[in-house]
Amino acid sequence: MESKILFSNEIVEKISSRYSEDSLIKDRRLKALEIFHQLPEPKFRYGISITLDISGLDLNKINPLEISERDTVEIKAEKPVIVEDIRKAITSIPDVREYFMKAISVDNKIDAFTAAFWQNGKVVYVPKGTVLKKPIEIVSKIDSGNMMEYVLIIVDDSSEVTIIEDLSSETINTSKGEVCFSGKLAEIVVKENSIMHYASIQNLGMEFFNFVKKRAIVGADSTLNWLDCCLGSRYTRADIITRLSGRGSSTNNYGLFFGTGSQQFDLNVGTIHAERNTVCDMMTKGALNDRAKAVYTGLVKINANAANSNGYQKEDTLLLSPDAEADSIPQLEIDNNEVKCTHGATVGQVDKEKLFYLMSRGIPANESKKILVEGFFEPMIQKIAVENVQNKLREIVAERVVIR
Amino acid sequence: MQEQILEINRERYDHKNEERHLYKAKPGLNEDIIREISSSKNEPEWMLQKRLKCFEIFKKLPTPTWGPSLDELDLNKIIYFIRADAKKNSKSWEELPDDIKKTFERLGIPEAERKVLGGVGAQYESEVIYHNLRKDLENQGVVFLDCDVALQQYPELVKKYFMTSCVSPSLHKFAALHGAVWSGGTFIYVPKGVKVITPLQAYFRMNAEKMGQFEHTLIIIDEGAECHYIEGCSAPQYASSSLHAGCVEIHVLKNARARYSSIENWSRNTYNLNTKRANVDENGVIEWINGNMGSHVTMLYPTSVLRGRNAKSDYIGIAFAGKGQNQDTGTKVYHLAPNTTSTVKAKSISKDGGITTYRGLLMISKGAMNSKSSVNCDALMMDNISKSNTVPYMEVKEDKVDIGHEATVGKISEEQVFYLMSRGLSEEQATQMIVSGFIEPIVKQLPLEYAVELNRLIELEMEGSLG
């Protein structure tokens, strides 16, 4: 009963008027809310035996009007990059109007909830011909309860930028195992002849249920390089799909996850080849310790018109504890024969021979294991050419490799 | 040219006999038909009850929606039981009516029996019309019977193993349907320690239009025994759809070894919704060799349940999808015990708009430590209108394991074609040679006459594929 009252159109109206939003934004919110009401409760079941536990998360307990209005997203960028609240940008930058909620289709209840009620909305606009050495930093530090945000990044023609996204939380005083919800929607548009590196590090506290949906459109001759690191939160759903919509576009989609305790990762990574001569390289590496659990669903889809495309998909998971659990579903959907497409997945333990070698050199077993796990992640960490980010990732990995 | 070749190619399968039957059920399914099937076979009461229970489950379960569309399959138009006008379980081909005998001769069964097989069963419509086992095997206690007959002669064994611990009727809708209307099929029991070296074979033939065939194959390989069983299937082409929902249950006991080969070449309007499953005990080995050439839609995922230590499963599969065909195949392996091993090699070829999908499941349950699995899928696409999908599920609940999955999708390498052409082959010959090489690892696992047939089938189907 309560939920019906709580999630009415009125709430959307209230949020919209609080920020004096453009009618376009309000319309999209209302549409998302409509979808939210239509969709069934989400099921976290795949295949035969894969189940994820989201008990404790109850959207009905979240009152969108009570979420702090405080801006938790800080974006640092050099000129001429424009960083703007979306409520302003939607009228001042024509592209924002065109691309707002274009790449994302709201197809599950939780994302619909975020799409209807997000509070912080940011736009990063990289004008034509911008080449920046210094990375653009997007830092979100959540310091109170639930949070929902929207980000739109547009990289115009012939530009090259690096974006570092850092999502973390202050230790929140949660009494009696209270949980928090973090919803994030991001849309990335890379227009023609551009390169974008996009590294994101999620290291939220264990009280968070974190739902991230990222959709990218890559234009002709452009490249989008992802490095998505899932490290924190009790439960993470990271749903990242790149659409190669321009001829000669490409994406390197790298991912890294490391779970300890009873963390759960639900990772969905995909590339849609919608034009000729497109290339994707998807590679996810993860390690699971304690009772951590990960489900990886990967998809390479090559449309019928996407001749001469290459797809590569790989997932490696290391199981560091007898109670860890890894499931993978790497899928291929190929509708054109002028292509090359391969995928692979492995699940296993630290290589016994390598371990034996290190131990034969006098390194204790635990230390050897630690070295091997660090070495396992190192190639992924080196994908992002920003030193302090690399060091930060190495630190987090080292922190977590406590072999029990 | 191509049309003509395809005609010749299917001729030996497409030949239809005039329909002569002693009994033919009305289309559609109801309790009366099930009671009629059961009483006409003089079945014990428990089997009738089992059938009726399966029918209840069938009515409750939904049609699967995760795979190829089954919308055009109208279960109310299918004829669930036909008894052909022929003596059951003849011991000699000469006792069969001429047209039926000729059908099987055309398929090469009697000839193969004389040459290489230890026993042959032949099913026509719903019931087995020929069954013979070599004397020496019979003397060793090997049982090779029509499943209907086995129910009469070995009720204890059948009751213990028939749709109990292996294929449960509630597994899916078509397993339940099978349980309700099953008829004919094969029953094999190989006693402890007996090694059957020459293969046993059964051939299943549908002749009537809108027919549904539901043969049940129950194989029990007792401790330390070995057996190789081959199954062939075909049906002529009609305008309306037919349905094949067979069920294969294999029980591989301790230290036993079973090899199951099948080449299914149903007509291109058959829905082939088959269930195959093996329970493998300690040190047991199951080998699946699975070829799917025909049918309109195939949904077939032979399953190995490795429940004893050191149990092993090897799966080799090939699927060919031409125009209007959707081959949705793969395998499921459940590693339930320590030190279990599985290998999967799946190859597929799609052509003229055909769709091939590898859909597989690999599950390593908690406690199945030191399990190893390797899955390889290769797909070859002959043209631009065909499709190929790969959907492997890997569910791993144990850390001391070694698991790998690999898949590739692509077309015939232009460089390879160029090389062969530079050696004097025509483009067509070169393509054929590459395709033959692609399927070679699977073909060489097949018994000789099947290998020859498969090669010829693929060769003919490939002919004319280049302008």
PDB file of C-alpha atoms in Angstrom, chain B residues 158-397:
ATOM      1  CA  VAL B 158      12.382 -50.958 -15.981  1.00  0.00           C
ATOM      2  CA  LYS B 159      10.511 -49.874 -12.885  1.00  0.00           C
ATOM      3  CA  LYS B 160      13.763 -49.042 -11.148  1.00  0.00           C
ATOM      4  CA  TYR B 161      15.334 -47.065 -13.962  1.00  0.00           C
ATOM      5  CA  PHE B 162      12.524 -45.745 -16.175  1.00  0.00           C
ATOM      6  CA  MET B 163      12.228 -41.954 -15.758  1.00  0.00           C
ATOM      7  CA  THR B 164      13.268 -42.063 -12.128  1.00  0.00           C
ATOM      8  CA  SER B 165      16.742 -40.942 -11.089  1.00  0.00           C
ATOM      9  CA  CYS B 166      17.902 -39.957 -14.565  1.00  0.00           C
ATOM     10  CA  VAL B 167      15.267 -38.056 -16.548  1.00  0.00           C
ATOM     11  CA  SER B 168      12.545 -36.839 -14.252  1.00  0.00           C
ATOM     12  CA  PRO B 169       9.185 -36.134 -15.916  1.00  0.00           C
ATOM     13  CA  SER B 170       9.228 -32.667 -14.399  1.00  0.00           C
ATOM     14  CA  LEU B 171      12.543 -31.822 -16.108  1.00  0.00           C
ATOM     15  CA  HIS B 172      10.682 -29.952 -18.834  1.00  0.00           C
ATOM     16  CA  LYS B 173       7.394 -29.964 -20.712  1.00  0.00           C
ATOM     17  CA  PHE B 174       8.492 -32.316 -23.471  1.00  0.00           C
ATOM     18  CA  ALA B 175      10.031 -34.822 -21.067  1.00  0.00           C
ATOM     19  CA  ALA B 176       6.637 -34.968 -19.362  1.00  0.00           C
ATOM     20  CA  LEU B 177       4.899 -35.358 -22.722  1.00  0.00           C
ATOM     21  CA  HIS B 178       7.287 -38.158 -23.552  1.00  0.00           C
ATOM     22  CA  GLY B 179       6.494 -39.918 -20.294  1.00  0.00           C
ATOM     23  CA  ALA B 180       2.782 -39.771 -21.069  1.00  0.00           C
ATOM     24  CA  VAL B 181       2.861 -41.163 -24.607  1.00  0.00           C
ATOM     25  CA  TRP B 182       6.168 -43.020 -24.954  1.00  0.00           C
ATOM     26  CA  SER B 183       6.166 -46.052 -27.191  1.00  0.00           C
ATOM     27  CA  GLY B 184       8.849 -48.361 -28.497  1.00  0.00           C
ATOM     28  CA  GLY B 185      12.530 -47.585 -28.340  1.00  0.00           C
ATOM     29  CA  THR B 186      15.411 -49.581 -27.019  1.00  0.00           C
ATOM     30  CA  PHE B 187      16.264 -51.339 -23.786  1.00  0.00           C
ATOM     31  CA  ILE B 188      19.841 -52.446 -23.228  1.00  0.00           C
ATOM     32  CA  TYR B 189      21.232 -54.194 -20.203  1.00  0.00           C
ATOM     33  CA  VAL B 190      24.875 -55.225 -20.195  1.00  0.00           C
ATOM     34  CA  PRO B 191      25.699 -57.460 -17.230  1.00  0.00           C
ATOM     35  CA  LYS B 192      28.670 -56.937 -14.930  1.00  0.00           C
ATOM     36  CA  GLY B 193      32.025 -57.131 -16.642  1.00  0.00           C
ATOM     37  CA  VAL B 194      30.668 -57.892 -20.127  1.00  0.00           C
ATOM     38  CA  LYS B 195      32.282 -55.876 -22.880  1.00  0.00           C
ATOM     39  CA  VAL B 196      30.184 -55.537 -26.015  1.00  0.00           C
ATOM     40  CA  ILE B 197      32.711 -54.692 -28.688  1.00  0.00           C
ATOM     41  CA  THR B 198      30.556 -54.622 -31.798  1.00  0.00           C
ATOM     42  CA  PRO B 199      28.039 -51.784 -31.592  1.00  0.00           C
ATOM     43  CA  LEU B 200      24.324 -52.223 -31.108  1.00  0.00           C
ATOM     44  CA  GLN B 201      22.131 -50.083 -33.286  1.00  0.00           C
ATOM     45  CA  ALA B 202      18.569 -48.851 -33.450  1.00  0.00           C
ATOM     46  CA  TYR B 203      16.971 -46.946 -36.273  1.00  0.00           C
ATOM     47  CA  PHE B 204      13.880 -44.834 -35.763  1.00  0.00           C
ATOM     48  CA  ARG B 205      11.742 -44.019 -38.745  1.00  0.00           C
ATOM     49  CA  MET B 206       8.661 -41.846 -38.934  1.00  0.00           C
ATOM     50  CA  ASN B 207       6.607 -42.371 -42.049  1.00  0.00           C
ATOM     51  CA  ALA B 208       3.130 -40.941 -41.455  1.00  0.00           C
ATOM     52  CA  GLU B 209       2.279 -37.268 -41.756  1.00  0.00           C
ATOM     53  CA  LYS B 210       1.868 -35.140 -38.569  1.00  0.00           C
ATOM     54  CA  MET B 211       3.319 -38.009 -36.657  1.00  0.00           C
ATOM     55  CA  GLY B 212       4.725 -37.749 -33.178  1.00  0.00           C
ATOM     56  CA  GLN B 213       7.409 -40.248 -32.287  1.00  0.00           C
ATOM     57  CA  PHE B 214       8.270 -40.824 -28.645  1.00  0.00           C
ATOM     58  CA  GLU B 215      10.653 -43.733 -28.421  1.00  0.00           C
ATOM     59  CA  HIS B 216      12.289 -44.440 -25.085  1.00  0.00           C
ATOM     60  CA  THR B 217      15.852 -45.618 -24.886  1.00  0.00           C
ATOM     61  CA  LEU B 218      16.911 -47.059 -21.553  1.00  0.00           C
ATOM     62  CA  ILE B 219      20.481 -48.257 -21.273  1.00  0.00           C
ATOM     63  CA  ILE B 220      21.944 -49.842 -18.167  1.00  0.00           C
ATOM     64  CA  ILE B 221      25.633 -50.687 -18.241  1.00  0.00           C
ATOM     65  CA  ASP B 222      26.370 -52.667 -15.108  1.00  0.00           C
ATOM     66  CA  GLU B 223      29.627 -52.485 -13.180  1.00  0.00           C
ATOM     67  CA  GLY B 224      32.734 -52.840 -15.278  1.00  0.00           C
ATOM     68  CA  ALA B 225      30.797 -53.426 -18.482  1.00  0.00           C
ATOM     69  CA  GLU B 226      31.125 -51.645 -21.814  1.00  0.00           C
ATOM     70  CA  CYS B 227      28.806 -50.943 -24.698  1.00  0.00           C
ATOM     71  CA  HIS B 228      28.565 -48.825 -27.816  1.00  0.00           C
ATOM     72  CA  TYR B 229      25.092 -47.962 -28.990  1.00  0.00           C
ATOM     73  CA  ILE B 230      24.227 -46.184 -32.212  1.00  0.00           C
ATOM     74  CA  GLU B 231      20.989 -44.486 -33.074  1.00  0.00           C
ATOM     75  CA  GLY B 232      19.859 -43.210 -36.443  1.00  0.00           C
ATOM     76  CA  CYS B 233      16.707 -41.291 -37.145  1.00  0.00           C
ATOM     77  CA  SER B 234      14.912 -40.004 -40.209  1.00  0.00           C
ATOM     78  CA  ALA B 235      11.533 -39.101 -41.631  1.00  0.00           C
ATOM     79  CA  PRO B 236      10.182 -38.102 -45.030  1.00  0.00           C
ATOM     80  CA  GLN B 237       9.186 -34.541 -45.807  1.00  0.00           C
ATOM     81  CA  TYR B 238       5.545 -33.496 -45.482  1.00  0.00           C
ATOM     82  CA  ALA B 239       3.778 -30.179 -45.636  1.00  0.00           C
ATOM     83  CA  SER B 240       2.769 -30.217 -41.987  1.00  0.00           C
ATOM     84  CA  SER B 241       5.010 -30.406 -38.960  1.00  0.00           C
ATOM     85  CA  SER B 242       5.801 -33.556 -37.095  1.00  0.00           C
ATOM     86  CA  LEU B 243       7.256 -33.929 -33.637  1.00  0.00           C
ATOM     87  CA  HIS B 244       9.991 -36.081 -32.230  1.00  0.00           C
ATOM     88  CA  ALA B 245      10.258 -36.069 -28.448  1.00  0.00           C
ATOM     89  CA  GLY B 246      12.324 -39.088 -27.627  1.00  0.00           C
ATOM     90  CA  CYS B 247      14.088 -39.773 -24.402  1.00  0.00           C
ATOM     91  CA  VAL B 248      17.408 -41.472 -23.778  1.00  0.00           C
ATOM     92  CA  GLU B 249      18.402 -42.543 -20.290  1.00  0.00           C
ATOM     93  CA  ILE B 250      21.800 -44.070 -19.728  1.00  0.00           C
ATOM     94  CA  HIS B 251      22.918 -45.493 -16.413  1.00  0.00           C
ATOM     95  CA  VAL B 252      26.655 -45.990 -16.339  1.00  0.00           C
ATOM     96  CA  LEU B 253      27.433 -47.918 -13.189  1.00  0.00           C
ATOM     97  CA  LYS B 254      30.743 -48.154 -11.370  1.00  0.00           C
ATOM     98  CA  ASN B 255      33.751 -48.706 -13.666  1.00  0.00           C
ATOM     99  CA  ALA B 256      31.461 -49.023 -16.687  1.00  0.00           C
ATOM    100  CA  ARG B 257      31.789 -47.318 -20.022  1.00  0.00           C
ATOM    101  CA  ALA B 258      29.091 -46.308 -22.484  1.00  0.00           C
ATOM    102  CA  ARG B 259      29.386 -44.750 -25.870  1.00  0.00           C
ATOM    103  CA  TYR B 260      26.262 -43.314 -27.428  1.00  0.00           C
ATOM    104  CA  SER B 261      26.348 -42.145 -31.027  1.00  0.00           C
ATOM    105  CA  SER B 262      23.448 -40.696 -32.876  1.00  0.00           C
ATOM    106  CA  ILE B 263      22.911 -39.087 -36.211  1.00  0.00           C
ATOM    107  CA  GLU B 264      19.561 -37.394 -36.419  1.00  0.00           C
ATOM    108  CA  ASN B 265      18.413 -36.563 -39.860  1.00  0.00           C
ATOM    109  CA  TRP B 266      14.743 -35.744 -39.469  1.00  0.00           C
ATOM    110  CA  SER B 267      12.882 -34.061 -42.284  1.00  0.00           C
ATOM    111  CA  ARG B 268      13.039 -30.305 -42.381  1.00  0.00           C
ATOM    112  CA  ASN B 269       9.641 -29.797 -40.828  1.00  0.00           C
ATOM    113  CA  THR B 270      10.202 -31.921 -37.756  1.00  0.00           C
ATOM    114  CA  TYR B 271      10.418 -30.402 -34.324  1.00  0.00           C
ATOM    115  CA  ASN B 272      13.116 -32.420 -32.626  1.00  0.00           C
ATOM    116  CA  LEU B 273      12.720 -31.808 -28.898  1.00  0.00           C
ATOM    117  CA  ASN B 274      14.726 -34.626 -27.501  1.00  0.00           C
ATOM    118  CA  THR B 275      15.950 -35.412 -24.006  1.00  0.00           C
ATOM    119  CA  LYS B 276      19.142 -37.355 -23.397  1.00  0.00           C
ATOM    120  CA  ARG B 277      20.723 -37.844 -20.023  1.00  0.00           C
ATOM    121  CA  ALA B 278      23.274 -40.107 -18.399  1.00  0.00           C
ATOM    122  CA  ASN B 279      23.976 -40.821 -14.747  1.00  0.00           C
ATOM    123  CA  VAL B 280      27.601 -41.756 -14.348  1.00  0.00           C
ATOM    124  CA  ASP B 281      28.889 -43.508 -11.225  1.00  0.00           C
ATOM    125  CA  GLU B 282      32.404 -43.898  -9.870  1.00  0.00           C
ATOM    126  CA  ASN B 283      35.089 -44.331 -12.565  1.00  0.00           C
ATOM    127  CA  GLY B 284      32.358 -44.523 -15.184  1.00  0.00           C
ATOM    128  CA  VAL B 285      32.733 -42.985 -18.622  1.00  0.00           C
ATOM    129  CA  ILE B 286      30.040 -41.659 -20.922  1.00  0.00           C
ATOM    130  CA  GLU B 287      30.857 -40.636 -24.454  1.00  0.00           C
ATOM    131  CA  TRP B 288      28.309 -38.718 -26.486  1.00  0.00           C
ATOM    132  CA  ILE B 289      28.640 -38.376 -30.215  1.00  0.00           C
ATOM    133  CA  ASN B 290      25.879 -36.319 -31.533  1.00  0.00           C
ATOM    134  CA  GLY B 291      25.110 -35.222 -35.077  1.00  0.00           C
ATOM    135  CA  ASN B 292      22.143 -33.039 -35.923  1.00  0.00           C
ATOM    136  CA  MET B 293      21.619 -32.553 -39.621  1.00  0.00           C
ATOM    137  CA  GLY B 294      17.896 -32.503 -40.205  1.00  0.00           C
ATOM    138  CA  SER B 295      14.747 -31.130 -38.593  1.00  0.00           C
ATOM    139  CA  HIS B 296      13.220 -27.683 -38.620  1.00  0.00           C
ATOM    140  CA  VAL B 297      13.927 -26.875 -34.983  1.00  0.00           C
ATOM    141  CA  THR B 298      16.199 -28.955 -32.779  1.00  0.00           C
ATOM    142  CA  MET B 299      16.479 -28.423 -29.067  1.00  0.00           C
ATOM    143  CA  LEU B 300      18.788 -31.074 -27.741  1.00  0.00           C
ATOM    144  CA  TYR B 301      21.227 -30.902 -24.854  1.00  0.00           C
ATOM    145  CA  PRO B 302      22.604 -34.329 -23.887  1.00  0.00           C
ATOM    146  CA  THR B 303      23.329 -34.192 -20.181  1.00  0.00           C
ATOM    147  CA  SER B 304      25.923 -35.997 -18.100  1.00  0.00           C
ATOM    148  CA  VAL B 305      25.428 -36.212 -14.376  1.00  0.00           C
ATOM    149  CA  LEU B 306      28.857 -37.132 -13.016  1.00  0.00           C
ATOM    150  CA  ARG B 307      27.871 -38.320  -9.578  1.00  0.00           C
ATOM    151  CA  GLY B 308      30.663 -40.762  -8.753  1.00  0.00           C
ATOM    152  CA  ARG B 309      34.325 -39.984  -8.124  1.00  0.00           C
ATOM    153  CA  ASN B 310      36.523 -39.960 -11.240  1.00  0.00           C
ATOM    154  CA  ALA B 311      33.502 -40.108 -13.517  1.00  0.00           C
ATOM    155  CA  LYS B 312      34.104 -38.735 -16.980  1.00  0.00           C
ATOM    156  CA  SER B 313      32.068 -37.303 -19.807  1.00  0.00           C
ATOM    157  CA  ASP B 314      33.209 -36.650 -23.352  1.00  0.00           C
ATOM    158  CA  TYR B 315      30.879 -34.864 -25.709  1.00  0.00           C
ATOM    159  CA  ILE B 316      31.393 -34.406 -29.395  1.00  0.00           C
ATOM    160  CA  GLY B 317      28.703 -32.655 -31.335  1.00  0.00           C
ATOM    161  CA  ILE B 318      28.144 -31.399 -34.818  1.00  0.00           C
ATOM    162  CA  ALA B 319      25.194 -29.406 -36.045  1.00  0.00           C
ATOM    163  CA  PHE B 320      24.361 -28.351 -39.558  1.00  0.00           C
ATOM    164  CA  ALA B 321      21.686 -25.739 -40.196  1.00  0.00           C
ATOM    165  CA  GLY B 322      20.565 -25.011 -43.732  1.00  0.00           C
ATOM    166  CA  LYS B 323      17.649 -22.948 -44.970  1.00  0.00           C
ATOM    167  CA  GLY B 324      14.817 -22.668 -42.448  1.00  0.00           C
ATOM    168  CA  GLN B 325      16.633 -24.719 -39.851  1.00  0.00           C
ATOM    169  CA  ASN B 326      17.360 -23.797 -36.273  1.00  0.00           C
ATOM    170  CA  GLN B 327      19.791 -26.110 -34.507  1.00  0.00           C
ATOM    171  CA  ASP B 328      19.855 -25.237 -30.843  1.00  0.00           C
ATOM    172  CA  THR B 329      22.154 -27.825 -29.347  1.00  0.00           C
ATOM    173  CA  GLY B 330      24.854 -28.246 -26.774  1.00  0.00           C
ATOM    174  CA  THR B 331      25.474 -30.228 -23.659  1.00  0.00           C
ATOM    175  CA  LYS B 332      25.015 -30.008 -19.945  1.00  0.00           C
ATOM    176  CA  VAL B 333      27.501 -31.465 -17.491  1.00  0.00           C
ATOM    177  CA  TYR B 334      26.934 -31.597 -13.759  1.00  0.00           C
ATOM    178  CA  HIS B 335      30.094 -32.297 -11.795  1.00  0.00           C
ATOM    179  CA  LEU B 336      28.736 -33.562  -8.507  1.00  0.00           C
ATOM    180  CA  ALA B 337      31.707 -35.580  -7.249  1.00  0.00           C
ATOM    181  CA  PRO B 338      35.444 -35.007  -6.799  1.00  0.00           C
ATOM    182  CA  ASN B 339      37.961 -35.662  -9.602  1.00  0.00           C
ATOM    183  CA  THR B 340      35.342 -35.650 -12.315  1.00  0.00           C
ATOM    184  CA  THR B 341      36.339 -34.651 -15.827  1.00  0.00           C
ATOM    185  CA  SER B 342      34.435 -33.413 -18.825  1.00  0.00           C
ATOM    186  CA  THR B 343      35.371 -32.382 -22.312  1.00  0.00           C
ATOM    187  CA  VAL B 344      33.103 -30.774 -24.851  1.00  0.00           C
ATOM    188  CA  LYS B 345      33.850 -30.283 -28.516  1.00  0.00           C
ATOM    189  CA  ALA B 346      31.040 -28.708 -30.454  1.00  0.00           C
ATOM    190  CA  LYS B 347      31.149 -27.693 -34.080  1.00  0.00           C
ATOM    191  CA  SER B 348      28.478 -26.104 -36.169  1.00  0.00           C
ATOM    192  CA  ILE B 349      27.984 -25.015 -39.739  1.00  0.00           C
ATOM    193  CA  SER B 350      25.283 -22.601 -40.790  1.00  0.00           C
ATOM    194  CA  LYS B 351      24.319 -21.879 -44.336  1.00  0.00           C
ATOM    195  CA  ASP B 352      21.495 -20.333 -46.399  1.00  0.00           C
ATOM    196  CA  GLY B 353      20.037 -18.471 -43.448  1.00  0.00           C
ATOM    197  CA  GLY B 354      20.233 -21.359 -41.007  1.00  0.00           C
ATOM    198  CA  ILE B 355      20.710 -20.650 -37.314  1.00  0.00           C
ATOM    199  CA  THR B 356      23.054 -22.645 -35.119  1.00  0.00           C
ATOM    200  CA  THR B 357      23.306 -22.079 -31.398  1.00  0.00           C
ATOM    201  CA  TYR B 358      25.594 -23.714 -28.908  1.00  0.00           C
ATOM    202  CA  ARG B 359      23.788 -23.605 -25.588  1.00  0.00           C
ATOM    203  CA  GLY B 360      25.558 -25.371 -22.800  1.00  0.00           C
ATOM    204  CA  LEU B 361      25.762 -25.652 -19.074  1.00  0.00           C
ATOM    205  CA  LEU B 362      28.721 -26.588 -16.984  1.00  0.00           C
ATOM    206  CA  MET B 363      28.025 -26.902 -13.326  1.00  0.00           C
ATOM    207  CA  ILE B 364      30.610 -27.710 -10.684  1.00  0.00           C
ATOM    208  CA  SER B 365      28.855 -28.270  -7.406  1.00  0.00           C
ATOM    209  CA  LYS B 366      30.308 -27.619  -3.998  1.00  0.00           C
ATOM    210  CA  GLY B 367      32.572 -30.469  -3.028  1.00  0.00           C
ATOM    211  CA  ALA B 368      33.407 -31.553  -6.586  1.00  0.00           C
ATOM    212  CA  MET B 369      37.024 -30.653  -6.017  1.00  0.00           C
ATOM    213  CA  ASN B 370      39.762 -31.286  -8.556  1.00  0.00           C
ATOM    214  CA  SER B 371      37.191 -31.331 -11.310  1.00  0.00           C
ATOM    215  CA  LYS B 372      38.372 -30.419 -14.748  1.00  0.00           C
ATOM    216  CA  SER B 373      36.469 -29.246 -17.715  1.00  0.00           C
ATOM    217  CA  SER B 374      37.303 -27.966 -21.113  1.00  0.00           C
ATOM    218  CA  VAL B 375      34.715 -26.662 -23.550  1.00  0.00           C
ATOM    219  CA  ASN B 376      35.470 -25.855 -27.171  1.00  0.00           C
ATOM    220  CA  CYS B 377      32.963 -24.493 -29.630  1.00  0.00           C
ATOM    221  CA  ASP B 378      33.687 -23.650 -33.232  1.00  0.00           C
ATOM    222  CA  ALA B 379      31.178 -22.237 -35.621  1.00  0.00           C
ATOM    223  CA  LEU B 380      31.550 -21.891 -39.341  1.00  0.00           C
ATOM    224  CA  MET B 381      29.271 -19.527 -41.230  1.00  0.00           C
ATOM    225  CA  MET B 382      29.010 -20.113 -44.943  1.00  0.00           C
ATOM    226  CA  ASP B 383      27.224 -16.905 -45.864  1.00  0.00           C
ATOM    227  CA  ASN B 384      25.997 -13.608 -44.690  1.00  0.00           C
ATOM    228  CA  ILE B 385      22.374 -14.436 -43.995  1.00  0.00           C
ATOM    229  CA  SER B 386      23.084 -17.238 -41.552  1.00  0.00           C
ATOM    230  CA  LYS B 387      23.408 -16.821 -37.815  1.00  0.00           C
ATOM    231  CA  SER B 388      25.515 -18.332 -35.130  1.00  0.00           C
ATOM    232  CA  ASN B 389      25.130 -17.939 -31.382  1.00  0.00           C
ATOM    233  CA  THR B 390      27.088 -19.230 -28.427  1.00  0.00           C
ATOM    234  CA  VAL B 391      25.524 -19.290 -24.976  1.00  0.00           C
ATOM    235  CA  PRO B 392      27.610 -21.243 -22.489  1.00  0.00           C
ATOM    236  CA  TYR B 393      26.632 -21.155 -18.843  1.00  0.00           C
ATOM    237  CA  MET B 394      29.361 -21.898 -16.329  1.00  0.00           C
ATOM    238  CA  GLU B 395      28.338 -22.252 -12.733  1.00  0.00           C
ATOM    239  CA  VAL B 396      31.210 -22.957 -10.391  1.00  0.00           C
ATOM    240  CA  LYS B 397      30.660 -23.499  -6.678  1.00  0.00           C
TER     241      LYS B 397
END
